[in-house]
Short mmCIF file of N, CA and C in Angstrom, two decimals:
data_model
loop_
_atom_site.label_atom_id
_atom_site.label_comp_id
_atom_site.label_asym_id
_atom_site.label_seq_id
_atom_site.Cartn_x
_atom_site.Cartn_y
_atom_site.Cartn_z
N MET A 13 0.92 -1.39 -0.13
CA MET A 13 0.00 -0.02 0.00
C MET A 13 0.55 1.17 -0.09
N ALA A 14 2.06 0.98 -0.02
CA ALA A 14 2.83 2.05 -0.33
C ALA A 14 2.57 3.01 -1.38
N GLY A 15 2.56 4.75 -1.02
CA GLY A 15 2.09 5.43 -1.98
C GLY A 15 0.62 6.00 -2.16
N LEU A 16 -0.46 4.97 -1.09
CA LEU A 16 -1.69 5.27 -1.00
C LEU A 16 -1.81 6.55 0.30
N GLU A 17 -2.63 7.24 -0.24
CA GLU A 17 -2.75 8.75 0.81
C GLU A 17 -4.16 8.44 1.15
N LEU A 18 -3.94 8.13 2.59
CA LEU A 18 -5.94 8.16 3.08
C LEU A 18 -6.22 9.72 3.36
N ARG A 19 -7.22 10.06 3.44
CA ARG A 19 -7.98 11.44 3.34
C ARG A 19 -9.10 10.95 4.59
N MET A 20 -9.16 11.97 5.70
CA MET A 20 -10.48 12.00 6.49
C MET A 20 -11.46 12.39 5.81
N VAL A 21 -12.89 12.20 6.17
CA VAL A 21 -13.97 12.52 5.75
C VAL A 21 -14.32 13.38 6.58
N SER A 22 -14.80 14.94 6.46
CA SER A 22 -15.51 15.71 7.71
C SER A 22 -16.65 16.11 6.88
N LYS A 23 -17.49 16.49 8.10
CA LYS A 23 -18.66 17.63 7.35
C LYS A 23 -18.48 18.52 7.07
N ARG A 24 -19.26 18.98 6.20
CA ARG A 24 -18.89 20.35 5.86
C ARG A 24 -20.67 20.99 5.67
N HIS A 25 -21.33 19.78 5.01
CA HIS A 25 -22.95 20.52 5.13
C HIS A 25 -23.85 19.76 5.51
N ALA A 26 -25.15 20.07 5.79
CA ALA A 26 -26.30 18.68 6.05
C ALA A 26 -27.29 19.41 5.36
N PHE A 27 -28.10 18.60 4.64
CA PHE A 27 -29.44 19.07 4.13
C PHE A 27 -30.65 18.20 4.66
N GLY A 28 -31.57 19.01 4.96
CA GLY A 28 -32.84 18.49 5.29
C GLY A 28 -32.68 18.61 6.91
N ILE A 29 -33.76 18.06 7.85
CA ILE A 29 -34.32 18.55 8.87
C ILE A 29 -34.85 17.12 9.79
N LYS A 30 -35.05 17.02 11.08
CA LYS A 30 -35.51 16.04 11.53
C LYS A 30 -36.90 16.36 12.05
N ALA A 31 -37.77 16.11 11.30
CA ALA A 31 -39.04 17.00 11.42
C ALA A 31 -39.74 16.39 13.03
N ASP A 32 -39.51 15.06 13.04
CA ASP A 32 -40.25 14.67 14.26
C ASP A 32 -39.75 14.57 15.93
N VAL A 33 -38.91 15.71 15.43
CA VAL A 33 -38.14 16.21 16.68
C VAL A 33 -39.01 16.97 17.77
N LYS A 34 -39.07 17.18 18.95
CA LYS A 34 -40.09 18.15 19.53
C LYS A 34 -39.31 19.39 19.62
N ASP A 35 -39.99 20.42 19.24
CA ASP A 35 -39.38 22.08 19.28
C ASP A 35 -38.14 21.96 18.61
N ASN A 36 -38.24 21.50 17.60
CA ASN A 36 -36.79 21.03 16.69
C ASN A 36 -36.31 22.18 15.95
N ILE A 37 -36.73 23.62 16.29
CA ILE A 37 -35.54 25.00 15.37
C ILE A 37 -35.88 25.68 16.60
N HIS A 38 -34.41 26.27 16.84
CA HIS A 38 -34.33 27.06 17.81
C HIS A 38 -33.16 28.80 17.24
N TYR A 39 -33.86 29.66 17.68
CA TYR A 39 -33.20 30.95 16.91
C TYR A 39 -32.01 31.12 18.36
N ILE A 40 -30.78 30.89 18.25
CA ILE A 40 -29.86 31.29 19.25
C ILE A 40 -29.64 32.87 19.67
N ASP A 41 -29.73 33.51 17.98
CA ASP A 41 -29.27 34.91 17.90
C ASP A 41 -30.15 35.19 16.90
N ASP A 42 -30.26 36.47 16.53
CA ASP A 42 -30.53 37.08 15.03
C ASP A 42 -30.02 36.36 13.88
N THR A 43 -28.84 35.65 13.64
CA THR A 43 -28.35 35.14 12.58
C THR A 43 -28.00 33.68 12.76
N THR A 44 -28.51 32.99 13.68
CA THR A 44 -27.80 31.67 13.99
C THR A 44 -29.23 30.80 14.39
N VAL A 45 -29.20 29.85 13.90
CA VAL A 45 -30.32 29.11 14.18
C VAL A 45 -29.60 27.69 14.31
N ALA A 46 -30.47 26.59 15.20
CA ALA A 46 -29.87 25.40 15.74
C ALA A 46 -31.36 24.54 15.56
N TYR A 47 -30.96 23.55 14.38
CA TYR A 47 -31.86 22.31 14.26
C TYR A 47 -31.22 20.60 14.33
N PRO A 48 -31.78 19.77 14.38
CA PRO A 48 -31.49 18.55 14.16
C PRO A 48 -31.44 17.84 12.79
N VAL A 49 -30.44 17.05 12.41
CA VAL A 49 -30.53 16.73 11.33
C VAL A 49 -29.80 15.11 11.67
N GLY A 50 -30.53 14.04 11.63
CA GLY A 50 -30.09 12.83 11.58
C GLY A 50 -29.34 12.65 13.41
N ARG A 51 -28.53 12.00 13.75
CA ARG A 51 -27.94 12.39 14.97
C ARG A 51 -27.27 13.26 15.42
N ASN A 52 -27.10 14.57 14.31
CA ASN A 52 -26.12 15.59 14.78
C ASN A 52 -27.25 16.90 14.89
N VAL A 53 -27.15 18.14 16.02
CA VAL A 53 -27.36 19.28 15.70
C VAL A 53 -26.80 19.94 14.48
N VAL A 54 -27.01 20.98 13.58
CA VAL A 54 -26.44 21.48 13.08
C VAL A 54 -26.83 23.29 13.65
N ILE A 55 -25.73 23.91 13.59
CA ILE A 55 -25.72 24.96 14.41
C ILE A 55 -25.44 26.03 12.77
N TYR A 56 -26.42 26.62 12.45
CA TYR A 56 -26.04 27.40 11.23
C TYR A 56 -26.41 28.65 11.01
N ASN A 57 -24.97 29.48 10.33
CA ASN A 57 -25.26 31.05 10.66
C ASN A 57 -26.22 31.62 9.37
N THR A 58 -27.09 32.07 9.36
CA THR A 58 -28.18 32.32 7.95
C THR A 58 -27.02 33.41 7.09
N GLN A 59 -26.26 34.18 7.99
CA GLN A 59 -25.35 35.23 7.25
C GLN A 59 -24.19 34.72 6.47
N SER A 60 -23.21 33.67 6.90
CA SER A 60 -22.00 33.15 6.35
C SER A 60 -22.43 32.06 5.79
N ASN A 61 -23.53 31.45 5.78
CA ASN A 61 -24.15 30.16 5.18
C ASN A 61 -23.36 29.14 5.74
N ILE A 62 -22.18 29.01 7.04
CA ILE A 62 -21.72 28.13 7.77
C ILE A 62 -22.21 27.55 8.50
N GLN A 63 -22.48 26.09 8.45
CA GLN A 63 -22.70 24.99 9.49
C GLN A 63 -21.54 24.74 10.29
N LYS A 64 -22.08 24.52 11.78
CA LYS A 64 -20.90 23.84 12.53
C LYS A 64 -22.25 22.34 13.26
N PHE A 65 -21.40 21.43 13.85
CA PHE A 65 -21.97 20.75 14.21
C PHE A 65 -21.81 20.24 15.54
N ILE A 66 -22.94 19.52 16.21
CA ILE A 66 -22.91 18.99 17.25
C ILE A 66 -23.08 17.57 17.09
N GLN A 67 -22.29 16.46 17.39
CA GLN A 67 -22.85 15.19 17.08
C GLN A 67 -23.45 14.63 18.23
N GLY A 68 -24.38 13.72 18.39
CA GLY A 68 -24.82 12.93 19.40
C GLY A 68 -23.72 11.80 20.03
N ALA A 69 -24.17 11.57 20.65
CA ALA A 69 -23.41 10.35 21.56
C ALA A 69 -23.59 8.96 20.28
N GLU A 70 -22.58 8.06 20.46
CA GLU A 70 -22.54 7.05 19.14
C GLU A 70 -23.26 6.08 19.67
N LYS A 71 -23.87 5.61 20.76
CA LYS A 71 -24.89 4.97 21.23
C LYS A 71 -26.08 5.29 21.00
N THR A 72 -26.40 6.82 20.25
CA THR A 72 -27.81 7.05 20.45
C THR A 72 -28.74 6.82 19.53
N ASP A 73 -29.90 6.57 19.39
CA ASP A 73 -31.14 5.91 18.12
C ASP A 73 -31.09 7.41 17.64
N ALA A 74 -31.46 8.26 18.13
CA ALA A 74 -31.90 9.35 17.71
C ALA A 74 -32.52 10.52 18.66
N ILE A 75 -32.24 11.79 17.97
CA ILE A 75 -32.82 12.98 18.83
C ILE A 75 -34.18 12.97 18.92
N THR A 76 -34.69 13.15 19.95
CA THR A 76 -36.43 13.26 20.29
C THR A 76 -36.78 14.48 20.44
N ALA A 77 -35.73 15.28 21.08
CA ALA A 77 -36.65 16.80 21.25
C ALA A 77 -35.48 17.36 21.72
N MET A 78 -35.84 19.00 21.95
CA MET A 78 -34.81 19.80 22.04
C MET A 78 -35.30 21.26 23.27
N ALA A 79 -34.72 21.81 23.88
CA ALA A 79 -35.15 23.37 24.41
C ALA A 79 -33.84 24.22 24.34
N LEU A 80 -34.32 25.01 24.38
CA LEU A 80 -33.03 26.14 24.53
C LEU A 80 -33.40 27.11 25.76
N SER A 81 -31.98 27.51 26.33
CA SER A 81 -32.09 27.90 27.63
C SER A 81 -32.84 29.20 27.74
N PRO A 82 -33.19 30.33 28.40
CA PRO A 82 -33.94 31.58 28.28
C PRO A 82 -32.80 32.31 27.93
N ASN A 83 -31.48 32.43 28.51
CA ASN A 83 -30.67 33.23 27.91
C ASN A 83 -30.01 32.90 26.90
N LYS A 84 -30.70 31.66 26.15
CA LYS A 84 -29.80 31.10 24.68
C LYS A 84 -28.45 30.71 24.71
N LYS A 85 -27.80 30.31 25.72
CA LYS A 85 -26.29 30.10 26.14
C LYS A 85 -26.44 28.24 26.38
N TYR A 86 -27.39 27.66 26.38
CA TYR A 86 -27.26 26.30 26.77
C TYR A 86 -28.40 25.70 25.75
N LEU A 87 -28.22 24.63 25.03
CA LEU A 87 -29.12 23.83 24.53
C LEU A 87 -29.51 22.39 25.11
N ALA A 88 -30.22 21.70 25.46
CA ALA A 88 -30.79 20.82 25.80
C ALA A 88 -31.05 19.67 24.78
N VAL A 89 -30.26 18.49 24.18
CA VAL A 89 -31.09 17.56 23.46
C VAL A 89 -30.92 16.27 24.27
N ALA A 90 -32.33 15.71 23.96
CA ALA A 90 -32.88 14.50 24.28
C ALA A 90 -32.50 13.40 22.96
N GLU A 91 -31.74 12.35 23.64
CA GLU A 91 -30.86 11.65 22.73
C GLU A 91 -31.84 10.07 23.13
N SER A 92 -32.62 9.11 22.42
CA SER A 92 -33.18 7.79 22.87
C SER A 92 -32.27 7.10 22.43
N GLY A 93 -32.67 5.97 23.19
CA GLY A 93 -31.61 4.76 23.18
C GLY A 93 -32.01 3.70 24.28
N GLU A 94 -31.18 2.65 24.36
CA GLU A 94 -30.89 1.88 25.69
C GLU A 94 -31.09 2.75 26.79
N ASN A 95 -30.38 3.43 26.80
CA ASN A 95 -30.23 4.33 28.20
C ASN A 95 -30.26 5.83 27.75
N PRO A 96 -31.65 6.47 27.28
CA PRO A 96 -32.06 7.77 26.86
C PRO A 96 -31.07 8.48 27.99
N CYS A 97 -30.90 9.83 27.47
CA CYS A 97 -30.22 10.97 28.31
C CYS A 97 -30.27 12.10 27.75
N ILE A 98 -30.13 13.14 28.39
CA ILE A 98 -30.39 14.59 27.66
C ILE A 98 -28.87 15.20 28.08
N ALA A 99 -28.23 15.58 26.62
CA ALA A 99 -27.25 15.97 26.85
C ALA A 99 -27.29 17.74 26.77
N ILE A 100 -26.74 18.36 27.68
CA ILE A 100 -26.65 20.19 27.51
C ILE A 100 -25.27 20.60 27.38
N TYR A 101 -25.45 21.24 25.97
CA TYR A 101 -24.33 21.95 25.44
C TYR A 101 -24.14 23.44 25.74
N ASP A 102 -23.27 24.03 25.15
CA ASP A 102 -22.82 25.41 25.46
C ASP A 102 -23.17 25.70 23.93
N THR A 103 -23.92 26.37 23.79
CA THR A 103 -24.31 27.30 22.23
C THR A 103 -23.38 27.50 21.68
N THR A 104 -22.15 28.62 22.21
CA THR A 104 -21.25 28.94 21.69
C THR A 104 -19.93 28.17 21.40
N THR A 105 -19.43 27.78 22.46
CA THR A 105 -18.63 26.36 21.78
C THR A 105 -18.76 25.25 21.70
N ARG A 106 -20.06 24.96 21.87
CA ARG A 106 -20.87 23.82 20.97
C ARG A 106 -19.97 22.20 21.86
N LYS A 107 -19.46 22.44 23.02
CA LYS A 107 -19.04 21.75 24.17
C LYS A 107 -20.20 20.86 24.96
N ARG A 108 -20.28 19.88 25.35
CA ARG A 108 -20.98 19.22 26.18
C ARG A 108 -20.95 19.62 27.48
N ARG A 109 -21.63 20.27 28.33
CA ARG A 109 -21.68 20.39 29.56
C ARG A 109 -21.97 20.09 30.47
N LYS A 110 -23.22 19.32 30.17
CA LYS A 110 -23.56 17.75 31.34
C LYS A 110 -24.72 17.06 30.49
N VAL A 111 -24.57 15.82 31.37
CA VAL A 111 -25.14 14.82 30.61
C VAL A 111 -25.86 14.29 31.62
N LEU A 112 -27.33 14.41 31.63
CA LEU A 112 -28.37 13.90 32.24
C LEU A 112 -29.43 12.49 32.12
N SER A 113 -28.87 11.68 33.02
CA SER A 113 -29.41 10.23 33.03
C SER A 113 -30.05 9.89 33.95
N ILE A 114 -31.34 8.98 34.16
CA ILE A 114 -31.55 8.28 35.27
C ILE A 114 -31.77 6.87 35.12
N PRO A 115 -31.61 6.27 36.02
CA PRO A 115 -31.30 4.53 35.48
C PRO A 115 -33.11 3.99 35.36
N ASP A 116 -33.87 4.72 36.01
CA ASP A 116 -35.53 4.11 36.61
C ASP A 116 -36.45 4.90 35.62
N LEU A 117 -36.03 5.27 34.40
CA LEU A 117 -36.84 5.97 33.50
C LEU A 117 -38.04 5.24 32.86
N ASN A 118 -37.61 3.86 32.69
CA ASN A 118 -38.53 2.90 32.16
C ASN A 118 -39.57 3.64 30.82
N SER A 119 -38.29 3.88 30.07
CA SER A 119 -38.69 4.57 28.44
C SER A 119 -37.17 4.45 27.79
N ARG A 120 -37.44 4.21 26.64
CA ARG A 120 -36.66 4.36 25.43
C ARG A 120 -36.28 5.88 25.11
N GLU A 121 -36.64 6.73 25.48
CA GLU A 121 -36.97 8.08 24.94
C GLU A 121 -37.44 9.34 25.87
N TYR A 122 -37.02 10.64 25.61
CA TYR A 122 -37.61 11.60 26.52
C TYR A 122 -38.51 12.25 25.01
N VAL A 123 -39.77 12.74 25.28
CA VAL A 123 -40.49 13.18 24.28
C VAL A 123 -40.69 14.92 24.62
N SER A 124 -40.25 15.40 25.77
CA SER A 124 -40.50 17.03 25.60
C SER A 124 -39.12 17.58 27.02
N LEU A 125 -38.85 19.06 26.35
CA LEU A 125 -37.88 19.19 27.13
C LEU A 125 -38.15 20.75 27.86
N ALA A 126 -37.99 21.19 28.71
CA ALA A 126 -38.61 22.64 29.01
C ALA A 126 -37.42 23.17 30.30
N PHE A 127 -37.22 24.11 29.80
CA PHE A 127 -36.10 24.98 30.84
C PHE A 127 -36.97 26.15 31.58
N SER A 128 -36.56 26.14 32.66
CA SER A 128 -37.46 27.09 33.81
C SER A 128 -37.36 28.68 33.17
N SER A 129 -37.85 29.58 32.74
CA SER A 129 -37.88 30.69 32.34
C SER A 129 -37.43 31.70 33.47
N ILE A 130 -37.52 31.47 34.45
CA ILE A 130 -36.74 32.83 35.76
C ILE A 130 -35.25 32.68 35.75
N ASP A 131 -34.78 31.41 35.91
CA ASP A 131 -33.17 31.69 36.01
C ASP A 131 -32.08 30.58 35.11
N GLY A 132 -33.14 29.62 34.45
CA GLY A 132 -33.00 28.64 33.36
C GLY A 132 -32.24 27.05 34.21
N ARG A 133 -32.33 27.30 35.61
CA ARG A 133 -31.24 26.33 36.34
C ARG A 133 -32.10 25.08 36.43
N HIS A 134 -33.24 25.13 36.15
CA HIS A 134 -34.05 23.64 36.15
C HIS A 134 -34.44 23.29 34.82
N LEU A 135 -34.67 22.05 34.90
CA LEU A 135 -35.07 21.58 33.41
C LEU A 135 -36.05 20.40 33.83
N ALA A 136 -37.54 20.69 33.19
CA ALA A 136 -38.31 19.41 33.25
C ALA A 136 -38.00 18.40 32.08
N THR A 137 -37.93 16.89 31.89
CA THR A 137 -37.67 16.51 31.01
C THR A 137 -39.01 15.11 31.36
N GLN A 138 -39.88 15.16 30.38
CA GLN A 138 -41.03 14.18 30.16
C GLN A 138 -40.52 12.84 29.50
N GLY A 139 -40.58 11.52 29.95
CA GLY A 139 -39.93 10.30 29.60
C GLY A 139 -41.38 9.70 28.51
N GLY A 140 -41.37 8.99 27.87
CA GLY A 140 -42.02 8.52 27.22
C GLY A 140 -42.49 7.17 27.22
N TYR A 141 -43.38 6.30 27.03
CA TYR A 141 -43.97 5.06 26.63
C TYR A 141 -43.24 4.12 27.46
N PRO A 142 -43.41 3.17 28.28
CA PRO A 142 -44.72 3.08 29.01
C PRO A 142 -44.95 3.73 30.43
N ASP A 143 -44.07 4.35 30.82
CA ASP A 143 -44.19 4.84 32.30
C ASP A 143 -44.60 6.53 32.41
N TRP A 144 -44.02 7.10 31.02
CA TRP A 144 -44.75 8.41 31.31
C TRP A 144 -44.16 9.23 32.36
N ASN A 145 -42.60 9.07 32.55
CA ASN A 145 -42.33 9.59 33.88
C ASN A 145 -41.79 11.13 33.73
N LEU A 146 -42.07 12.02 34.45
CA LEU A 146 -41.54 13.53 34.25
C LEU A 146 -40.47 13.70 35.31
N VAL A 147 -39.21 14.22 34.78
CA VAL A 147 -38.16 14.46 36.05
C VAL A 147 -37.95 15.86 35.83
N TYR A 148 -37.67 16.30 37.02
CA TYR A 148 -37.57 17.74 37.08
C TYR A 148 -35.94 18.08 37.59
N TRP A 149 -34.94 18.96 37.07
CA TRP A 149 -33.73 18.72 37.33
C TRP A 149 -33.12 20.05 37.64
N ASN A 150 -32.15 19.81 38.51
CA ASN A 150 -31.15 21.21 38.66
C ASN A 150 -30.16 20.38 37.69
N TRP A 151 -30.10 21.03 36.55
CA TRP A 151 -29.27 20.48 35.76
C TRP A 151 -27.48 20.82 35.96
N GLU A 152 -27.67 21.96 36.41
CA GLU A 152 -26.09 22.43 36.39
C GLU A 152 -25.41 21.65 37.41
N ARG A 153 -26.22 21.35 38.41
CA ARG A 153 -25.67 20.46 39.29
C ARG A 153 -25.87 18.41 39.07
N SER A 154 -26.50 18.13 37.98
CA SER A 154 -26.79 16.95 37.35
C SER A 154 -27.61 16.40 38.40
N LYS A 155 -28.57 17.10 39.06
CA LYS A 155 -29.53 16.47 40.30
C LYS A 155 -30.73 16.24 39.77
N ALA A 156 -31.62 14.95 39.73
CA ALA A 156 -32.70 15.01 39.60
C ALA A 156 -33.60 15.21 41.06
N LEU A 157 -34.46 16.27 41.09
CA LEU A 157 -35.01 16.86 41.94
C LEU A 157 -36.13 15.90 42.29
N SER A 158 -36.71 15.63 41.57
CA SER A 158 -38.11 14.77 41.60
C SER A 158 -38.68 13.98 40.34
N MET A 159 -39.03 13.04 40.50
CA MET A 159 -39.70 12.17 39.32
C MET A 159 -40.87 11.75 39.63
N VAL A 160 -42.13 11.67 38.50
CA VAL A 160 -43.50 11.09 38.72
C VAL A 160 -43.65 10.88 37.49
N SER A 161 -44.59 9.54 37.98
CA SER A 161 -45.50 9.25 36.41
C SER A 161 -46.76 9.47 36.52
N VAL A 162 -46.81 10.57 35.13
CA VAL A 162 -47.88 11.32 34.95
C VAL A 162 -48.87 10.71 33.96
N ALA A 163 -48.74 9.23 33.67
CA ALA A 163 -49.96 8.31 33.10
C ALA A 163 -50.69 8.21 33.61
N PRO A 164 -51.98 7.88 33.10
CA PRO A 164 -53.05 7.00 33.70
C PRO A 164 -52.94 5.78 34.39
N ASP A 165 -53.72 5.39 35.09
CA ASP A 165 -53.07 3.84 35.60
C ASP A 165 -53.00 2.78 34.56
N LYS A 166 -52.11 1.79 34.75
CA LYS A 166 -51.61 1.08 33.65
C LYS A 166 -52.46 0.24 32.44
N GLN A 167 -53.72 0.04 33.02
CA GLN A 167 -54.84 -0.52 32.39
C GLN A 167 -55.68 0.57 31.24
N SER A 168 -55.44 1.61 31.76
CA SER A 168 -56.13 2.90 30.99
C SER A 168 -55.52 3.25 29.50
N ASN A 169 -54.07 3.19 29.89
CA ASN A 169 -53.45 3.84 28.98
C ASN A 169 -52.93 2.61 27.76
N GLY A 170 -53.06 1.67 27.78
CA GLY A 170 -52.88 0.75 26.80
C GLY A 170 -51.81 0.79 26.08
N GLN A 171 -51.85 0.65 24.91
CA GLN A 171 -50.62 0.95 23.94
C GLN A 171 -50.49 2.05 23.43
N ASP A 172 -50.84 3.23 23.53
CA ASP A 172 -51.02 4.50 23.18
C ASP A 172 -49.58 5.16 23.43
N LYS A 173 -48.47 5.33 22.43
CA LYS A 173 -47.67 5.77 22.44
C LYS A 173 -47.03 7.57 22.20
N SER A 174 -48.58 7.84 22.15
CA SER A 174 -48.27 9.38 21.67
C SER A 174 -49.24 10.07 22.82
N LEU A 175 -49.52 9.21 24.13
CA LEU A 175 -50.03 9.56 25.07
C LEU A 175 -50.05 11.44 25.49
N ILE A 176 -48.59 11.58 25.68
CA ILE A 176 -48.14 12.50 26.35
C ILE A 176 -47.04 13.23 25.43
N ASN A 177 -47.12 14.44 24.93
CA ASN A 177 -46.02 15.01 23.97
C ASN A 177 -45.58 16.15 24.35
N GLN A 178 -45.92 17.11 25.51
CA GLN A 178 -45.38 17.96 26.01
C GLN A 178 -45.23 18.28 27.26
N CYS A 179 -44.18 18.91 27.80
CA CYS A 179 -43.94 19.66 29.44
C CYS A 179 -43.80 21.04 29.06
N SER A 180 -44.16 21.52 30.04
CA SER A 180 -43.88 23.27 29.93
C SER A 180 -43.57 23.50 31.68
N ILE A 181 -42.74 24.52 31.74
CA ILE A 181 -42.82 25.00 33.45
C ILE A 181 -43.38 26.61 33.21
N ASN A 182 -44.05 26.83 34.43
CA ASN A 182 -44.99 27.98 34.44
C ASN A 182 -43.56 29.46 34.72
N PRO A 183 -43.86 30.04 33.83
CA PRO A 183 -43.02 31.28 33.63
C PRO A 183 -42.60 32.06 34.88
N ARG A 184 -43.75 32.02 35.61
CA ARG A 184 -43.79 32.86 37.12
C ARG A 184 -43.45 32.11 38.40
N ASP A 185 -43.38 30.48 38.15
CA ASP A 185 -43.13 29.90 39.20
C ASP A 185 -42.93 28.30 38.52
N PRO A 186 -41.75 28.20 38.82
CA PRO A 186 -40.79 27.33 38.51
C PRO A 186 -41.37 25.77 39.08
N GLN A 187 -42.53 25.64 40.30
CA GLN A 187 -42.78 24.72 40.71
C GLN A 187 -43.95 24.35 40.19
N HIS A 188 -44.47 24.80 39.43
CA HIS A 188 -45.67 24.44 38.65
C HIS A 188 -45.41 24.25 37.20
N ILE A 189 -45.72 22.58 36.93
CA ILE A 189 -45.58 22.27 35.68
C ILE A 189 -46.63 21.71 34.58
N CYS A 190 -46.97 22.08 33.25
CA CYS A 190 -47.62 21.85 32.62
C CYS A 190 -47.62 20.40 32.10
N VAL A 191 -48.49 19.39 31.67
CA VAL A 191 -48.06 18.18 30.87
C VAL A 191 -49.61 17.56 29.99
N SER A 192 -48.89 17.77 28.63
CA SER A 192 -50.37 17.51 27.85
C SER A 192 -49.98 16.78 26.73
#
């Protein structure tokens, strides 16, 4: 193999958007938008037409939900799989700041994420089928503050895998959370 030059492949541009991701487009500032493509998040500058990438974890099946902190410094990305997690990224450096995971979620995915709007320190994460566990985090400390199943009793929810699709935190009182 003498004389054979190996070249690395790098991402330059991704086309499309993953439309089934909850809250899949966020403006970070007037000229920068974040959106999912496959297992990546694209940070796209609309003036320079340059894309930068945040790559999902290797064992991730898919990105299922996103949320942008009120100060727009942090992007929460829900990654599904055998051990679903939420990765918190710095929107400027694109570096992973925290990874939130809970062993007894009893779901392969999170269906919705929401930052508290008062200070952005808390994050509500809605787990999916079958237990529909809502987890309330102090994400800066990687600490789950509480978890509750918001599904009706086991007999009535049946096989409805789209029973719950949204969680949000009251903008005036971060102790009130709405699930629908």
